């Protein structure tokens, strides 16, 4: 991720690059973003600039080994903390985290919960997590340069976790930077909040927003009609209608739209899953679609959402390759019908 890949916040990008250029990097920066508004992409672009070995006109090169490691989220001196469920530590979920950021760095909080499989549970940043950070900071940087701690949603830290971290924020060791991304600055422990430099990420323009959240696109209604058709056909064991729905998917006007449809279907399947788990309240189901979802949750087998999700994921990946669209989607329908 380079600054030039970031949407709609070039002034912030310039300010961040300026800090690095002048050697005045604050020890803690808190970015306020709207959910899905690009806090993590900006943090990654900043880190890439901070570590890059070949900076070019206010941006990282995107090619050197440091840029590469940051881009892949595998830099040994960059640590990521995010809320997880129960007594787990974020480090247990690095693979899911990398997958999520790779899929869409502009992800939303609910996307993280889905990726970690903790929908409906209370994600927290625990005191054990804070202690892990302190341990990591007690060692010198593996590569001898900056050590960075990225904390996504510091508002999910309880008092204990915040207290454990405080000393490091108050008396930071040299060449250490904390980068926090919050949706709710007013809920962050004051002790943490007051020790950060604050930056507000401007809300995305409508065009930028739809580019990174296609599920919110004007195609949504068409997509959801199509999804309803296939689900109803499966519920009623109506093979002819199921095949027709597959043909309609193959007839969507572009590969991009077919991909977006698969993504939107994934979102709908998560809603069915949540309803089946008795967690409808957090499924964000539009009022006028409630009957459809209730019906689907009651009639489809419990295993349906999970298995169907893997089929849609697979189809979404194959859309980009050179396969025949008709065969691809009739195969998808076949697989869904057989669950
Ligand atoms: Zn570089």
Coordinates of N, CA and C and ligand atoms in Angstrom, one line a residue, residues 48-49 51-56 59-68, ligand 1:
X48 N 4.8 1.8 5.4 CA 5.6 1.5 4.2 C 6.6 2.6 3.9
X49 N 6.1 3.9 4.1 CA 6.9 5.0 3.9 C 8.0 5.1 5.0
X51 N 9.4 2.7 6.6 CA 10.4 1.6 6.5 C 11.1 1.6 5.2
X52 N 10.5 2.2 4.2 CA 11.0 2.0 2.8 C 12.5 2.4 2.7
X53 N 13.2 1.7 1.9 CA 14.6 1.9 1.7 C 14.9 2.8 0.5
X54 N 13.8 3.1 -0.3 CA 14.0 3.9 -1.5 C 12.9 4.9 -1.7
X55 N 12.6 5.8 -0.8 CA 11.5 6.7 -0.9 C 11.6 7.6 -2.1
X56 N 10.4 7.8 -2.7 CA 10.4 8.6 -3.9 C 9.4 9.7 -3.8
X59 N 6.5 9.3 -1.4 CA 5.8 8.0 -1.3 C 6.9 6.9 -1.2
X60 N 6.4 5.8 -0.8 CA 7.3 4.6 -0.7 C 7.5 4.0 -2.1
X61 N 8.5 3.2 -2.3 CA 8.8 2.7 -3.6 C 7.8 1.5 -4.0
X62 N 7.4 0.8 -2.9 CA 6.5 -0.3 -3.2 C 7.2 -1.5 -3.7
X63 N 8.5 -1.5 -3.8 CA 9.2 -2.6 -4.4 C 10.3 -3.2 -3.5
X64 N 10.9 -2.4 -2.6 CA 12.0 -2.9 -1.8 C 11.6 -3.9 -0.9
X65 N 12.5 -4.7 -0.3 CA 12.2 -5.8 0.7 C 11.3 -5.3 1.8
X66 N 11.6 -4.1 2.3 CA 10.8 -3.5 3.5 C 9.4 -3.3 3.0
X67 N 9.2 -2.6 1.9 CA 7.8 -2.4 1.4 C 7.1 -3.7 1.2
X68 N 7.8 -4.6 0.7 CA 7.2 -5.9 0.4 C 6.7 -6.6 1.7
Ligands
LIG1 ZN1 10.3 0.6 -0.6

